[in-house]
Structure formats: C-alpha cells, structure tokens
Amino acid sequence: MTTDRLDVLVKHPFHRENGERLVGFIQDLCQCHDSEDFVAFQRDLLLAALAANQARAERSRVIKRLRKGQRLPADAPDLVVGDPHDIDDWRLEYDVLERVGRQLRSVGDALAWRAFRYDRRYILTLRRNESPGPMTLSKEGTVHEIQFAEEQWSEHRHFALLHDLTDCLRIGDVTVFHDRHADGAQDIYLYELKTNPKRRESTQLTRTRMAAEALYVGGPLPGPDKACLVETGVPYATHLSALGDAFARAHREGLKTMRVPGQRGLLALDIAAAGNRWGLQEATRQFHSAYAALLRRTRLTGERICFSSGDSAARNTLAPPWGIYPLQPAQCAGLIADVLVFSVTLSSDNFIEELRKAGLDAHWVLPDGADLKPAQPVVAIQGHGRRVLMARAELERILLELTDLQTWASGMDQLLRKGTAGWQPWPYFMDEHRAWA
C-alpha cells in the first residue's frame, strides 16, 4: 500500500473514530479479571464488529450496482466523504471499513489470548483452519452461536468466547470457560455447534475433536500435515520493554532507533508526531535516513531481513495481537490502527552467530533472492540426531516479539531432544503470561 493511500485511509472519519474506540477497548480488556468482565467486554465488541461488518456489506452492494451502471439504491447508506455517484469514493469507504473490521478482530484476538491466559498452545491448535470471514447476522449459525453464549452466562454463569469475533480461533464455534474458584484454575470446553441436530458428524466436528485431543492427550494437530505440539520447558523471555521506551521517545521526537540484544535494529515511528514535526514528505526522508544510520550502527552482515508491524492487524494467526503487548493502551491501539509502526532488522550472519553461541548447529538455507513466503524455509538447525527447518513465519514472530534469542535457542535445543522424527513440531514455552500480562 502506498504512503498516500494509507494516509487517506487513516484520516477517514470512520478510521479516526475506531482509533479512539480501540483505546477504550484495550483499557477495558486490561480490567477483565472474571467471567462477568469478559461477558460484558464481548458484548460491546460484538456490537461494534457487527455494525462495522454490516456497514461494509452495504457499501459493497452500492459498488456492485454502480459497477453495472445502475442508479444508487433508494436505501443506500450515507457516504461520509466524497461524491455518492463516484464509485471510487465508495471503494475508499469500503476499504476503510475492511480495516476497521480487521482491527476489531485483532481486539477479539487479544480477548482470546487473555481468556486462555496467554497459553499459546490453544492459539497454535485452534488457528489451523481457513478463516470464516467477517461475522455477520446473515451467516447461518451466527444467531445460534450468540444465543448459546448468552445462555451459558444467564443459566450457568460461564463465559463463552465467540470464535468468529477473532481471527486466530478458526476451529470450533465457541469456547466455554468454567472457573474453579478454589484454586484459580479453569476448565475449558470447545464446542462445534449444530444448527441442525439431525446432521451427521461433519469435517468441522472431526477437526474440533482432533484439536481437543492435541491439547489434552498429545494427539496430532488438526490438518493434513503430521504436526504436534512440543513443550520446551523453557521460560519465555523477550526484550519488549525496549519497544515501549522507543515509542515513548518517538512520541516526542517523531521516530526513534535503537539496538536490541541479539544484534537487531529497532525503529519506532509515531506517524502523527513525525508529521507534525516535519510534514509527510520530510518525515519519509527522515525515516529512511534514520534507518540507514541504524544499519550502519548495528553492523549487519550477510542477508538483511526486516519485518514491520504495518498493516498486519488480524493478518497473522501465529503472531500475538498488538492488544496484549506490554505497552500503554494508546500504544497498543496505535499499532492496531497503524498510526504507530515499528520494524526490526537482523542479518543472516548475525542470526546464525547468535544461534551458534547457544550451541546450535545452524545454517542459513534461504536462497538469494527467494520470496519470503510464510512457509519458506530460512534456517536449518541440527542436534541430537534430528534436523528441523525454521520457516519465515517463525523468524517474523521472534523478530516482532523481540524474543530473547538465547531463550529461543534453548527452546529449539529442547525441541530437537523431544521431537519425533517425521513430525512437524510446534514448540511452546513456559510462563508466557509474564511476557504479556
């Protein structure tokens, strides 16, 4: 997306209004501690998501009519900005509402992570399906799922999480949480709801059963590939405190660069502050100048790899949502709405060096000029008679989470010890709640 196009989108009234609403959602989510809190939060999020998705559908209907050369429908919604007879103005509003919908699903992802107490196993398991798309009342089953969730609260005082409010939960329809108040533990039940009780077991039900078995009895993960969860036993650690410091400086100065442990370069940009200080064109020049200086200071050699937070809300089911990052609510909301952006850069040589410091036999296997698709192998790691390939998606994750590389390397060593030959391992770490809560 071009800078000019993004500038138009984020300045649209719908986008501005949602940006303010996101701050309130993140503040409220931080105050969710029991089932009653979660139920109230989900109701508010549901209303906002349904309204945004309905508004987007209305714009889609108008665009289809104008594309065919037909008149505006009599019940067409009001166009907030532009000429109602100009299809491009309707497309702009449609694109803005698509972004708003994704931003609200990103908040839904944050709700899911918090409800599951930041246990990544549930996300790794329940993400393994195609996206159902935006949640609308026109979809078969949506009303039934909402009624089920309300009944779980009114009749049993249990919080029932609606999966279609999220992007990361794609198996099952609802997760119900039973709190055991004596010890603070909770029982978790996954439901695939049938609107027709006479239907035989479907593919969705089979997938839901496999997900439960993967989580509770060590069964294979759902999906066509042979994959399983692997417990590393290593406590998780990050350098995310540096990100909060960088954004605080960027808010005052427009942007901030710094080096991060693991020979990584971090750049944080506050778009509003940079625009106010320099103007859009000069801010772009300052950004590129600061990034070039950062690369010189970091002394990166080999192939440079850079990942950015930009335009990524509810696009990557592997990544923790910005709404749970240990930042101020306004900073989390800024990341979701793309008015705050950060990037992290490392090089192939430096990354392999860090892994070898931890005793791993690692080799960079990404061919020169290869497209960095999510499943593209990047690094091969060998040990304990086994070999695993690290894909681009995992590299993106540890960069944007600012994962401590020695911690990650220790986890990979345990994965090689415990992994089963012929199976794709999905590792998870201990005590992740300490990084996010």
Coordinates of C-alpha atoms in Angstrom, one line a residue:
M1 CA 0.0 0.0 0.0
T2 CA 1.4 3.4 -0.9
T3 CA 2.0 6.1 1.7
D4 CA -0.5 8.4 0.2
R5 CA -3.2 5.7 0.1
L6 CA -2.5 4.8 3.8
D7 CA -2.6 8.5 4.7
V8 CA -6.1 8.9 3.2
L9 CA -7.4 5.7 4.9
V10 CA -6.2 6.6 8.4
K11 CA -7.6 10.2 8.1
H12 CA -11.1 9.0 7.2
P13 CA -13.7 9.7 9.9
F14 CA -14.5 6.0 10.3
H15 CA -10.9 5.2 10.9
R16 CA -10.4 8.1 13.4
E17 CA -13.5 7.1 15.4
N18 CA -12.4 3.5 15.5
G19 CA -8.9 4.5 16.7
E20 CA -10.4 6.3 19.7
R21 CA -12.6 3.3 20.3
L22 CA -9.7 0.9 20.2
V23 CA -8.0 2.7 23.1
G24 CA -11.2 2.2 25.2
F25 CA -11.3 -1.5 24.3
I26 CA -7.7 -2.1 25.3
Q27 CA -8.2 -0.2 28.6
D28 CA -11.3 -2.3 29.3
L29 CA -9.7 -5.6 28.4
C30 CA -6.9 -4.9 30.8
Q31 CA -9.6 -4.7 33.5
C32 CA -11.1 -8.1 32.6
H33 CA -10.5 -10.4 35.6
D34 CA -13.5 -12.7 35.8
S35 CA -16.3 -14.2 33.7
E36 CA -18.6 -11.2 34.2
D37 CA -16.0 -8.8 33.0
F38 CA -15.3 -11.0 29.9
V39 CA -19.1 -11.3 29.1
A40 CA -19.6 -7.5 29.3
F41 CA -16.5 -6.9 27.1
Q42 CA -17.5 -9.4 24.5
R43 CA -21.0 -7.9 24.2
D44 CA -19.5 -4.4 23.5
L45 CA -17.1 -5.8 21.0
L46 CA -19.8 -7.9 19.3
L47 CA -22.0 -4.8 18.7
A48 CA -19.1 -2.9 17.2
A49 CA -18.0 -5.7 15.0
L50 CA -21.5 -6.4 13.7
A51 CA -22.1 -2.7 12.9
A52 CA -18.8 -2.4 11.0
N53 CA -19.3 -5.5 9.0
Q54 CA -22.9 -4.5 8.2
A55 CA -21.7 -1.1 7.0
R56 CA -19.1 -2.7 4.8
A57 CA -21.7 -5.0 3.3
E58 CA -23.9 -2.0 2.5
R59 CA -21.0 -0.3 0.7
S60 CA -20.3 -3.5 -1.3
R61 CA -23.9 -3.6 -2.5
V62 CA -23.7 0.0 -3.7
I63 CA -20.3 -0.6 -5.5
K64 CA -21.8 -3.6 -7.4
R65 CA -24.7 -1.5 -8.6
L66 CA -22.5 1.4 -9.7
R67 CA -20.2 -1.0 -11.5
K68 CA -23.1 -2.3 -13.5
G69 CA -24.1 1.3 -14.4
Q70 CA -27.2 1.2 -12.2
R71 CA -28.5 4.0 -10.0
L72 CA -27.9 4.3 -6.3
P73 CA -30.4 2.2 -4.4
A74 CA -33.1 4.1 -2.6
D75 CA -31.9 2.8 0.8
A76 CA -28.2 3.4 0.1
P77 CA -26.2 4.5 3.3
D78 CA -24.9 8.0 3.5
L79 CA -21.4 8.4 2.1
V80 CA -19.4 10.1 4.8
V81 CA -16.7 11.6 2.5
G82 CA -16.9 12.3 -1.3
D83 CA -19.4 12.1 -4.1
P84 CA -22.1 9.4 -3.8
H85 CA -22.1 9.0 -7.6
D86 CA -18.3 8.3 -7.7
I87 CA -17.6 4.6 -7.3
D88 CA -14.0 5.3 -6.1
D89 CA -15.3 7.2 -3.1
W90 CA -17.5 4.2 -2.2
R91 CA -14.5 1.9 -2.6
L92 CA -12.5 4.1 -0.3
E93 CA -15.1 3.8 2.4
Y94 CA -15.3 0.1 1.8
D95 CA -11.6 -0.2 2.3
V96 CA -11.7 1.8 5.5
L97 CA -14.4 -0.4 6.9
E98 CA -12.4 -3.5 5.9
R99 CA -9.6 -2.1 8.0
V100 CA -11.9 -1.3 10.9
G101 CA -13.3 -4.8 10.8
R102 CA -9.8 -6.3 10.9
Q103 CA -8.9 -4.0 13.8
L104 CA -11.8 -5.2 15.8
R105 CA -11.0 -8.8 15.1
S106 CA -7.5 -8.0 16.4
V107 CA -9.1 -6.9 19.6
G108 CA -11.0 -10.2 19.5
D109 CA -7.7 -12.0 19.2
A110 CA -6.4 -10.1 22.3
L111 CA -9.6 -11.2 24.1
A112 CA -8.9 -14.8 23.2
W113 CA -5.2 -14.7 24.3
R114 CA -6.3 -13.1 27.7
A115 CA -9.1 -15.6 28.2
F116 CA -6.7 -18.5 27.5
R117 CA -4.3 -16.9 30.0
Y118 CA -1.7 -16.4 27.3
D119 CA -1.3 -20.1 26.7
R120 CA 0.0 -20.3 23.2
R121 CA -0.9 -24.0 22.8
Y122 CA -4.6 -23.0 22.3
I123 CA -3.8 -20.5 19.6
L124 CA -1.4 -22.8 17.8
T125 CA -4.1 -25.5 17.7
L126 CA -7.3 -23.6 17.0
R127 CA -5.8 -21.4 14.2
R128 CA -5.4 -24.4 11.9
N129 CA -8.3 -23.8 9.5
E130 CA -9.5 -21.4 6.9
S131 CA -10.9 -18.0 8.1
P132 CA -14.7 -18.0 8.2
G133 CA -14.6 -14.3 7.2
P134 CA -16.3 -11.3 8.8
M135 CA -19.0 -12.1 11.4
T136 CA -22.5 -11.0 10.2
L137 CA -26.0 -11.9 11.2
S138 CA -26.7 -13.0 7.7
K139 CA -24.5 -16.1 8.2
E140 CA -26.1 -19.4 9.1
G141 CA -25.4 -20.2 12.7
T142 CA -24.3 -16.7 13.9
V143 CA -27.5 -16.0 15.8
H144 CA -27.4 -19.6 17.2
E145 CA -23.9 -19.0 18.5
I146 CA -24.7 -15.7 20.1
Q147 CA -27.8 -17.2 21.8
F148 CA -25.7 -20.1 23.0
A149 CA -23.1 -17.7 24.6
E150 CA -25.9 -15.7 26.3
E151 CA -27.4 -18.9 27.7
Q152 CA -24.1 -20.1 29.1
W153 CA -23.9 -16.9 31.1
S154 CA -27.6 -16.5 32.1
E155 CA -28.1 -20.1 33.0
H156 CA -24.6 -21.3 34.1
R157 CA -22.6 -18.1 34.8
H158 CA -19.9 -19.3 32.3
F159 CA -18.1 -17.1 29.8
A160 CA -18.5 -18.4 26.2
L161 CA -16.0 -16.9 23.8
L162 CA -17.3 -16.5 20.2
H163 CA -14.7 -17.6 17.8
D164 CA -16.0 -15.6 14.8
L165 CA -15.1 -12.4 16.7
T166 CA -11.5 -13.3 16.4
D167 CA -9.1 -14.1 13.5
C168 CA -7.0 -16.6 15.4
L169 CA -9.7 -19.1 16.5
R170 CA -10.8 -21.0 13.4
I171 CA -11.7 -24.4 14.8
G172 CA -15.0 -24.8 16.7
D173 CA -17.6 -22.1 17.2
V174 CA -17.4 -21.3 20.9
T175 CA -15.1 -21.9 23.8
V176 CA -16.7 -22.1 27.3
F177 CA -14.6 -21.3 30.4
H178 CA -15.6 -22.9 33.7
D179 CA -13.8 -21.2 36.6
R180 CA -12.8 -23.3 39.6
H181 CA -12.6 -20.5 42.2
A182 CA -10.9 -22.6 44.9
D183 CA -7.5 -22.9 43.1
G184 CA -7.9 -20.3 40.4
A185 CA -7.8 -23.0 37.7
Q186 CA -10.3 -23.2 34.8
D187 CA -11.8 -26.0 32.8
I188 CA -12.0 -25.2 29.0
Y189 CA -14.6 -26.7 26.7
L190 CA -14.6 -26.4 22.9
Y191 CA -17.9 -26.5 21.1
E192 CA -18.8 -27.0 17.4
L193 CA -22.5 -26.1 17.4
K194 CA -25.0 -27.7 15.1
T195 CA -28.0 -25.7 13.8
N196 CA -29.5 -29.0 12.6
P197 CA -29.2 -31.7 15.3
K198 CA -30.0 -34.4 12.8
R199 CA -26.8 -33.8 10.7
R200 CA -24.1 -36.5 10.9
E201 CA -20.6 -35.6 12.2
S202 CA -19.1 -33.1 9.8
T203 CA -15.5 -32.3 8.9
Q204 CA -15.7 -29.4 11.3
L205 CA -16.6 -31.7 14.2
T206 CA -13.8 -34.1 13.3
R207 CA -11.4 -31.1 13.3
T208 CA -12.7 -29.9 16.7
R209 CA -12.2 -33.4 18.2
M210 CA -8.7 -33.5 16.9
A211 CA -8.0 -30.1 18.4
A212 CA -9.1 -31.3 21.8
E213 CA -7.0 -34.4 21.6
A214 CA -3.9 -32.4 20.6
L215 CA -4.4 -30.1 23.6
Y216 CA -5.2 -32.7 26.2
V217 CA -3.8 -36.1 25.3
G218 CA -0.9 -35.2 23.0
G219 CA -2.6 -36.2 19.7
P220 CA -1.7 -34.8 16.3
L221 CA -2.7 -31.3 15.4
P222 CA -5.7 -30.8 13.0
G223 CA -4.7 -30.5 9.4
P224 CA -3.3 -32.5 6.6
D225 CA 0.4 -32.4 7.8
K226 CA 1.8 -34.6 10.6
A227 CA 2.2 -31.9 13.3
C228 CA 2.2 -31.9 17.0
L229 CA 2.8 -29.6 20.0
V230 CA 6.2 -29.8 21.8
E231 CA 6.7 -28.5 25.3
T232 CA 10.2 -26.9 25.5
G233 CA 10.1 -26.4 29.3
V234 CA 11.9 -23.1 28.8
P235 CA 10.5 -20.0 30.4
Y236 CA 9.7 -17.4 27.8
A237 CA 11.6 -14.1 27.7
T238 CA 11.5 -11.0 25.5
H239 CA 13.0 -7.5 25.1
L240 CA 9.6 -5.8 24.6
S241 CA 10.4 -3.2 27.3
A242 CA 12.7 -1.6 24.6
L243 CA 9.7 -1.2 22.4
G244 CA 7.8 0.8 25.0
D245 CA 10.9 3.0 25.5
A246 CA 11.2 3.5 21.8
F247 CA 7.6 4.6 21.3
A248 CA 7.8 7.0 24.2
R249 CA 10.8 8.7 22.5
A250 CA 9.1 8.6 19.1
H251 CA 6.0 10.3 20.6
R252 CA 8.3 13.3 21.5
E253 CA 10.7 13.2 18.6
G254 CA 8.7 11.6 15.7
L255 CA 10.9 8.5 15.5
K256 CA 13.5 6.5 17.5
T257 CA 16.1 3.9 16.6
M258 CA 18.0 1.6 18.9
R259 CA 19.9 -1.6 19.0
V260 CA 18.3 -4.6 20.7
P261 CA 20.1 -7.6 22.2
G262 CA 20.7 -10.3 19.6
Q263 CA 22.3 -7.9 17.1
R264 CA 18.9 -6.5 16.0
G265 CA 18.0 -3.0 14.9
L266 CA 14.7 -1.5 16.1
L267 CA 13.0 1.5 14.5
A268 CA 9.8 3.0 16.0
L269 CA 7.7 5.7 14.2
D270 CA 4.9 7.8 15.6
I271 CA 3.2 9.0 12.3
A272 CA 1.3 11.9 13.9
A273 CA 4.3 13.2 15.8
A274 CA 6.6 12.8 12.8
G275 CA 4.0 14.6 10.5
N276 CA 3.6 17.4 12.9
R277 CA 7.4 17.9 13.3
W278 CA 8.4 17.5 9.6
G279 CA 5.4 17.1 7.3
L280 CA 4.8 13.9 5.4
Q281 CA 7.4 14.2 2.7
E282 CA 10.3 15.2 5.1
A283 CA 9.1 12.6 7.6
T284 CA 9.6 10.0 4.9
R285 CA 13.1 11.2 4.2
Q286 CA 13.9 11.3 8.0
F287 CA 12.7 7.7 8.3
H288 CA 14.9 6.4 5.5
S289 CA 17.9 8.4 6.8
A290 CA 17.4 7.1 10.4
Y291 CA 17.0 3.5 9.1
A292 CA 20.3 3.7 7.1
A293 CA 22.1 5.1 10.2
L294 CA 20.7 2.2 12.3
L295 CA 22.0 -0.4 9.8
R296 CA 25.5 1.2 10.0
R297 CA 25.5 1.2 13.8
T298 CA 24.2 -2.4 14.0
R299 CA 26.9 -3.6 11.6
L300 CA 24.7 -6.2 9.9
T301 CA 26.5 -8.5 7.5
G302 CA 25.0 -11.1 5.2
E303 CA 21.4 -11.0 4.0
R304 CA 19.3 -8.4 5.8
I305 CA 15.9 -9.5 7.0
C306 CA 13.4 -6.8 8.1
F307 CA 9.8 -7.2 9.4
S308 CA 7.4 -4.4 10.2
S309 CA 4.2 -4.1 12.2
G310 CA 2.5 -2.1 9.5
D311 CA -1.0 -3.2 8.2
S312 CA -0.7 -6.5 10.0
A313 CA -3.7 -6.5 12.4
A314 CA -5.6 -9.7 12.2
R315 CA -3.5 -11.0 9.3
N316 CA -1.2 -13.5 11.0
T317 CA -2.7 -16.1 13.3
L318 CA 0.7 -17.1 14.6
A319 CA 1.5 -13.6 16.0
P320 CA 0.3 -12.4 19.3
P321 CA -2.1 -9.4 18.7
W322 CA -0.9 -5.9 19.4
G323 CA -3.6 -5.6 22.0
I324 CA -1.7 -7.8 24.5
Y325 CA 1.7 -6.2 24.0
P326 CA 3.1 -4.8 27.4
L327 CA 2.6 -1.2 26.3
Q328 CA 0.3 1.6 27.2
P329 CA -3.3 1.1 25.8
A330 CA -2.9 4.1 23.4
Q331 CA 0.3 2.5 22.1
C332 CA -1.4 -0.9 21.6
A333 CA -4.3 0.9 19.8
G334 CA -1.8 2.9 17.7
L335 CA -0.2 -0.4 16.5
I336 CA -3.6 -1.9 15.6
A337 CA -4.6 1.3 13.7
D338 CA -1.2 1.8 12.0
V339 CA -0.6 5.2 13.4
L340 CA 2.3 3.7 15.3
V341 CA 4.7 1.5 13.4
F342 CA 7.9 -0.4 14.3
S343 CA 10.3 -2.6 12.4
V344 CA 13.0 -5.0 13.5
T345 CA 16.0 -5.9 11.3
L346 CA 18.7 -8.5 11.6
S347 CA 21.1 -10.2 9.2
S348 CA 21.6 -13.9 8.3
D349 CA 25.2 -13.9 9.6
N350 CA 24.4 -12.3 12.9
F351 CA 21.4 -14.6 13.5
I352 CA 23.4 -17.7 12.8
E353 CA 26.1 -16.4 15.0
E354 CA 23.7 -15.9 17.9
L355 CA 22.3 -19.5 17.5
R356 CA 25.8 -21.0 17.4
K357 CA 26.7 -19.1 20.6
A358 CA 23.9 -21.2 22.2
G359 CA 25.5 -24.3 20.9
L360 CA 23.1 -25.0 18.0
D361 CA 24.4 -26.3 14.6
A362 CA 22.5 -23.7 12.5
H363 CA 22.8 -22.9 8.8
W364 CA 21.1 -20.2 6.7
V365 CA 19.3 -22.0 3.8
L366 CA 17.2 -19.2 2.2
P367 CA 18.3 -18.9 -1.4
D368 CA 19.5 -15.5 -2.6
G369 CA 16.5 -13.5 -4.0
A370 CA 13.9 -16.1 -2.8
D371 CA 10.4 -14.8 -2.0
L372 CA 9.8 -14.7 1.8
K373 CA 6.5 -16.6 1.8
P374 CA 5.3 -17.7 5.3
A375 CA 6.3 -21.4 4.8
Q376 CA 9.6 -20.6 3.1
P377 CA 12.5 -22.4 4.9
V378 CA 15.0 -19.9 6.2
V379 CA 17.3 -21.8 8.7
A380 CA 18.2 -25.4 9.2
I381 CA 19.0 -26.5 12.8
Q382 CA 20.5 -29.8 13.7
G383 CA 21.2 -31.6 17.0
H384 CA 20.5 -34.7 19.0
G385 CA 20.3 -36.7 15.8
R386 CA 17.4 -34.6 14.4
R387 CA 17.0 -31.7 12.0
V388 CA 14.3 -29.0 11.8
L389 CA 13.7 -26.3 9.4
M390 CA 12.8 -22.8 10.6
A391 CA 10.2 -21.1 8.3
R392 CA 9.9 -17.4 7.5
A393 CA 6.8 -17.2 9.8
E394 CA 8.8 -18.2 12.9
L395 CA 11.5 -15.7 12.1
E396 CA 9.0 -13.0 11.7
R397 CA 7.4 -14.0 15.1
I398 CA 10.7 -13.9 17.1
L399 CA 11.6 -10.5 15.5
L400 CA 8.3 -8.7 16.1
E401 CA 8.0 -10.2 19.6
L402 CA 11.6 -9.2 20.3
T403 CA 12.1 -12.7 21.7
D404 CA 15.3 -13.2 23.6
L405 CA 17.4 -15.3 21.2
Q406 CA 19.2 -17.3 23.8
T407 CA 15.8 -18.3 25.3
W408 CA 14.6 -19.2 21.8
A409 CA 17.7 -21.2 21.1
S410 CA 17.4 -23.1 24.4
G411 CA 13.8 -23.9 23.4
M412 CA 15.0 -25.2 20.0
D413 CA 17.6 -27.4 21.7
Q414 CA 14.8 -29.0 23.8
L415 CA 12.6 -29.3 20.7
L416 CA 15.4 -31.3 19.0
R417 CA 15.7 -33.5 22.1
K418 CA 12.0 -34.2 22.4
G419 CA 10.7 -34.1 18.8
T420 CA 9.5 -37.1 16.9
A421 CA 11.1 -38.0 13.5
G422 CA 8.8 -37.3 10.6
W423 CA 6.5 -34.9 12.5
Q424 CA 6.4 -31.1 12.2
P425 CA 7.0 -29.8 15.8
W426 CA 5.2 -26.7 17.1
P427 CA 7.1 -25.6 20.2
Y428 CA 5.7 -23.6 23.1
F429 CA 7.4 -22.0 26.1
M430 CA 6.6 -21.8 29.8
D431 CA 5.3 -18.8 31.7
E432 CA 4.3 -16.8 28.6
H433 CA 1.8 -14.8 30.7
R434 CA 4.8 -13.0 32.3
A435 CA 5.7 -11.5 28.9
W436 CA 2.2 -10.3 28.0
A437 CA 0.1 -9.9 31.2

